[in-house]
Each structure stands twice: as C-alpha cells, then as structure tokens.
Coordinates of C-alpha atoms and ligand atoms in Angstrom, one line a residue:
M1 CA -18.2 4.8 -21.3
A2 CA -15.6 6.8 -19.4
N3 CA -12.0 7.5 -20.1
L4 CA -9.2 6.8 -17.5
A5 CA -5.8 8.3 -17.4
V6 CA -3.1 6.6 -15.2
F7 CA -0.2 8.5 -13.5
A8 CA 2.9 6.5 -12.5
S9 CA 6.5 7.0 -11.6
G10 CA 8.1 3.6 -11.7
N11 CA 7.5 -0.1 -12.4
G12 CA 3.9 0.2 -13.6
T13 CA 2.5 -3.1 -12.5
N14 CA -0.7 -1.5 -11.3
F15 CA -0.9 0.4 -14.6
E16 CA -0.7 -2.9 -16.5
A17 CA -3.3 -4.5 -14.2
L18 CA -5.7 -1.6 -14.9
A19 CA -5.0 -1.7 -18.6
G20 CA -5.7 -5.4 -18.8
A21 CA -8.9 -5.2 -16.8
L22 CA -10.3 -2.2 -18.8
A23 CA -9.6 -3.8 -22.2
P24 CA -12.7 -5.9 -22.3
T25 CA -15.0 -3.2 -20.8
R26 CA -16.6 -0.3 -22.6
H27 CA -14.2 2.1 -20.8
A28 CA -10.9 3.2 -22.2
L29 CA -7.4 3.7 -20.6
V30 CA -6.6 6.8 -22.7
C31 CA -3.1 7.6 -21.6
L32 CA -0.3 7.0 -19.2
V33 CA 1.5 10.0 -17.7
V34 CA 4.8 9.6 -16.0
D35 CA 7.2 12.1 -14.3
R36 CA 10.3 10.2 -15.0
K37 CA 11.6 9.3 -18.4
D38 CA 13.2 6.1 -17.0
A39 CA 9.9 4.8 -15.6
F40 CA 9.5 1.2 -16.6
A41 CA 5.8 1.8 -16.9
L42 CA 6.6 3.5 -20.3
R43 CA 7.8 0.2 -21.7
R44 CA 4.6 -1.5 -20.5
A45 CA 2.6 1.2 -22.2
E46 CA 4.4 0.8 -25.4
K47 CA 3.8 -3.0 -25.3
L48 CA 0.1 -2.5 -24.6
G49 CA -0.3 0.2 -27.2
V50 CA -1.4 2.9 -24.7
P51 CA -0.3 6.5 -25.5
S52 CA 2.3 7.6 -23.0
Y53 CA 3.7 11.0 -22.0
V54 CA 6.7 12.1 -19.9
V55 CA 6.1 15.3 -17.9
S56 CA 9.3 16.1 -16.2
Y57 CA 9.2 18.3 -13.2
K58 CA 12.9 19.2 -13.5
G59 CA 13.6 22.9 -13.6
K60 CA 10.0 24.0 -13.5
R61 CA 7.3 24.8 -10.9
R62 CA 4.9 22.0 -10.0
E63 CA 2.1 24.1 -11.4
D64 CA 3.7 24.4 -14.7
A65 CA 4.3 20.6 -14.9
E66 CA 0.7 20.2 -14.0
E67 CA -0.5 22.6 -16.7
E68 CA 1.2 20.2 -19.2
M69 CA -0.6 17.4 -17.6
L70 CA -3.9 19.1 -17.8
A71 CA -3.4 19.7 -21.5
I72 CA -2.6 16.1 -22.1
L73 CA -5.6 15.0 -20.1
A74 CA -7.9 17.3 -22.1
S75 CA -6.4 16.2 -25.4
R76 CA -7.1 12.5 -24.5
G77 CA -10.5 13.3 -23.1
A78 CA -9.7 11.8 -19.7
D79 CA -12.6 11.7 -17.2
Y80 CA -10.8 10.1 -14.3
I81 CA -7.2 9.8 -13.1
A82 CA -5.8 6.7 -11.3
L83 CA -2.6 7.3 -9.5
A84 CA -0.6 4.1 -9.7
G85 CA 2.7 4.6 -7.9
F86 CA 2.8 8.3 -8.8
M87 CA 5.3 9.6 -6.2
R88 CA 4.4 13.2 -6.2
L89 CA 1.8 15.4 -4.5
L90 CA -0.7 17.0 -6.8
S91 CA -1.5 20.7 -6.4
P92 CA -5.0 22.0 -5.6
R93 CA -5.1 23.3 -9.2
L94 CA -5.1 19.8 -10.7
I95 CA -7.1 18.2 -8.0
D96 CA -9.8 20.9 -8.4
A97 CA -9.9 20.2 -12.2
Y98 CA -11.0 16.6 -11.4
P99 CA -13.2 16.9 -8.3
S100 CA -13.7 13.4 -6.7
R101 CA -12.3 11.9 -9.9
I102 CA -8.7 11.2 -8.8
V103 CA -8.1 7.9 -7.1
N104 CA -4.9 6.6 -5.4
I105 CA -3.7 3.2 -4.3
H106 CA -1.4 3.0 -1.3
P107 CA 0.4 -0.1 0.0
A108 CA -0.6 0.3 3.7
L109 CA -3.7 0.5 5.8
L110 CA -4.0 4.3 5.9
P111 CA -4.0 6.5 7.9
K112 CA -1.0 4.4 8.9
Y113 CA 2.3 4.7 7.0
P114 CA 1.5 7.4 4.3
G115 CA 4.2 8.5 1.9
T116 CA 6.6 6.6 -0.3
Q117 CA 7.7 3.9 2.2
G118 CA 4.4 2.3 2.9
I119 CA 5.5 -1.3 2.5
E120 CA 8.8 -0.9 4.4
E121 CA 7.2 1.0 7.3
S122 CA 4.3 -1.5 7.5
Y123 CA 6.7 -4.4 7.5
R124 CA 8.9 -2.9 10.2
S125 CA 6.0 -1.9 12.4
G126 CA 5.3 -5.3 13.8
D127 CA 1.6 -4.9 13.0
R128 CA -0.1 -8.2 12.4
E129 CA -2.7 -6.7 10.0
L130 CA -1.2 -5.3 6.8
G131 CA -2.9 -4.3 3.7
I132 CA -3.8 -1.8 1.0
T133 CA -6.0 1.4 0.7
I134 CA -7.7 2.7 -2.3
H135 CA -8.9 6.3 -1.8
Y136 CA -10.0 9.5 -3.3
V137 CA -7.3 12.1 -3.5
D138 CA -7.5 15.4 -1.6
Y139 CA -4.8 18.0 -0.9
G140 CA -3.0 16.0 1.7
L141 CA -0.5 13.2 1.6
D142 CA -2.4 9.9 1.2
S143 CA -5.2 11.5 3.2
G144 CA -8.3 11.5 1.1
P145 CA -11.5 9.5 1.8
P146 CA -11.0 5.8 1.6
I147 CA -13.0 3.7 -0.9
R148 CA -11.7 0.3 0.0
Q149 CA -9.2 -1.3 2.3
Q150 CA -8.1 -4.8 2.1
S151 CA -6.0 -6.5 4.8
F152 CA -4.4 -9.8 5.6
T153 CA -2.8 -11.2 8.7
R154 CA 0.8 -12.0 8.6
S155 CA 2.4 -14.8 10.5
G156 CA 5.6 -12.8 11.3
A157 CA 7.8 -15.3 9.5
E158 CA 7.6 -13.7 6.1
T159 CA 10.3 -11.7 4.4
I160 CA 9.8 -8.2 3.2
D161 CA 9.8 -9.5 -0.3
E162 CA 7.0 -12.0 0.5
I163 CA 5.0 -9.2 2.1
E164 CA 5.5 -7.0 -0.9
S165 CA 4.3 -9.7 -3.2
R166 CA 1.2 -10.2 -1.1
I167 CA 0.5 -6.5 -1.2
H168 CA 1.0 -6.3 -4.9
E169 CA -1.3 -9.2 -5.4
L170 CA -4.0 -7.4 -3.5
E171 CA -3.4 -4.2 -5.4
H172 CA -3.6 -5.9 -8.8
H173 CA -6.8 -7.7 -7.7
W174 CA -8.6 -4.7 -6.2
Y175 CA -7.5 -1.6 -8.0
P176 CA -9.0 -2.6 -11.3
R177 CA -12.3 -3.7 -9.7
V178 CA -12.7 -0.4 -7.8
M179 CA -11.8 1.7 -10.8
I180 CA -14.2 -0.2 -13.1
E181 CA -17.0 0.2 -10.5
I182 CA -16.3 4.0 -10.4
L183 CA -16.3 4.2 -14.2
D184 CA -19.5 2.2 -14.4
A185 CA -21.1 4.6 -11.9
H186 CA -20.1 7.5 -14.1
D187 CA -22.1 5.9 -16.9
S188 CA -25.1 5.6 -14.5
G189 CA -25.2 9.3 -13.9
F190 CA -23.3 9.4 -10.6
P191 CA -20.2 11.1 -11.7
C192 CA -18.5 11.1 -8.4
G193 CA -18.9 7.4 -8.0
V194 CA -21.8 5.6 -6.5
H195 CA -20.5 5.6 -3.0
P196 CA -18.0 8.4 -2.8
R197 CA -17.6 8.1 0.9
R198 CA -18.0 4.3 1.2
V199 CA -15.4 2.4 3.1
E200 CA -15.3 -1.3 2.6
T201 CA -12.8 -3.1 4.8
E202 CA -12.4 -6.7 4.3
K203 CA -9.9 -8.9 6.2
G204 CA -8.3 -12.2 5.3
D205 CA -8.0 -14.0 2.0
V206 CA -10.2 -12.9 -0.6
F207 CA -9.3 -15.1 -3.5
Ligands
GAR1 C1 2.4 0.4 -5.4 O1 2.7 -0.5 -4.4 C2 1.6 1.5 -4.9 O2 0.7 1.2 -3.9 C3 2.7 2.4 -4.4 O3 3.7 2.4 -5.3 C4 3.7 1.1 -5.9 C5 3.8 1.2 -7.4 O4 4.0 0.0 -8.0 N1 2.2 3.8 -4.1 C6 2.6 4.6 -3.1 O5 3.4 4.2 -2.3 C7 1.9 5.9 -3.1 N2 2.1 6.6 -1.8 P1 3.8 -0.2 -9.5 O6 4.6 0.9 -10.2 O7 4.3 -1.6 -9.8 O8 2.4 -0.1 -9.8

C-alpha cells in the first residue's frame, strides 16, 4: 500500500473524488493540507474523516511554511502528494523531498493556459479542443512532464459554467484513476510510477 497526501486551496471537489476512489483500495489518503483556513476542502475532510491541516503562508517565508508541511507529511507517512487546486508554487526544497512523487491536475491542455485561470483562459481562447492535464510537478508553473491529457470538442454554444462542469467531470473521473495507477505501481517496485514519462492523450467522450 502507499499513502497519499492531498494539497488544496479551495473547494476540494478533486480531493473528495480522490478520497472516495481510494477508500476501497489498499492505499490510504492520509491527510489534507490547505494553505487557507477558509478552504471548503476542510469541511469535506471533516465529513470524510480525513485528518486535515492548515498551513498558512501569511507572514512567513515559503520555505518555512513548507517545513511545516514536510513535518506533517512525515508524521502522516505520506509517500505521494496530489495537488488538487493548490494555488501556490512549491519550492525546490519540497519538490526534491518527493522526487517524481508530486502530481498536479490542471484544467487546461498544457502547455496552454498555465496558472490559476486555466478554465477562463481556455474558454475565452476560442480553441475547439479543451481539456485537462495530469502531470508530475517540477520547479516551474504547471510545466512538469504530463502523464495524461483528456480533451473534448466544444460546440461553441456552451456557457463558461457548462465548460467548467465538463472539465470538472473529466477531472473527477481521471485524477483518481491516474493516482491509483501510480500508487499501485509503487507497490510493484516502481516508486516513480510505471510510466513516469508516458503521455496518454485521448480525445472525445470517454464515459
Ligand atoms: C481544479 O479545476 C484544478 O484543475 C484547478 O483548480 C480546481 C480546483 O477545484 N487547478 C489549477 O488551476 C492549478 N493550476 P477543486 O478545489 O474543486 O478540486
């Protein structure tokens, strides 16, 4: 079995999807870490019985906040970290502590539209193909090696709310599957994942 920690900043729907998917597996979601005390993800964690921690960055250096996070991760025995709407860049210190073991989900087809406005920028772009990217985290902004991209073709008539719902639907479907595959691979003796540089891109409806 492998232990997963989830980092989030806001609503926490991806955290909840991960928690639900991991529950019947041999793996464990050992903690939620948030950087904002008003993150709704905290309420989800309480309901699900997942230990949660608020690590505020206010008034401290990023490195000091991350030392707190590393202590939490060690105390919970976390093997992997899934970023699920965590809206901060991690420093090399934390990334190097979990080499190839930090995964992020982004609501756009990277390298297009990195950052915190992925859905809005995708929507306004006029691109017909929109989608999500699940990728390993490196030192850059949403720049690490992709693991899976999943796209769909929009008609152009959708509202931004409809596009956002479609993107979240894809995220909730694929993020748990990718993470469980990575955690299963850990058990098989491939601690960086079976296919650390694999890119699977699928288009169209998948379910
Ligand atoms: C998700 O759409 C995720 O892809 C995005 O934040 C949202 C969090 O939703 N992440 C980024 O934009 C990272 N650059 P959630 O809190 O409901 O899971």
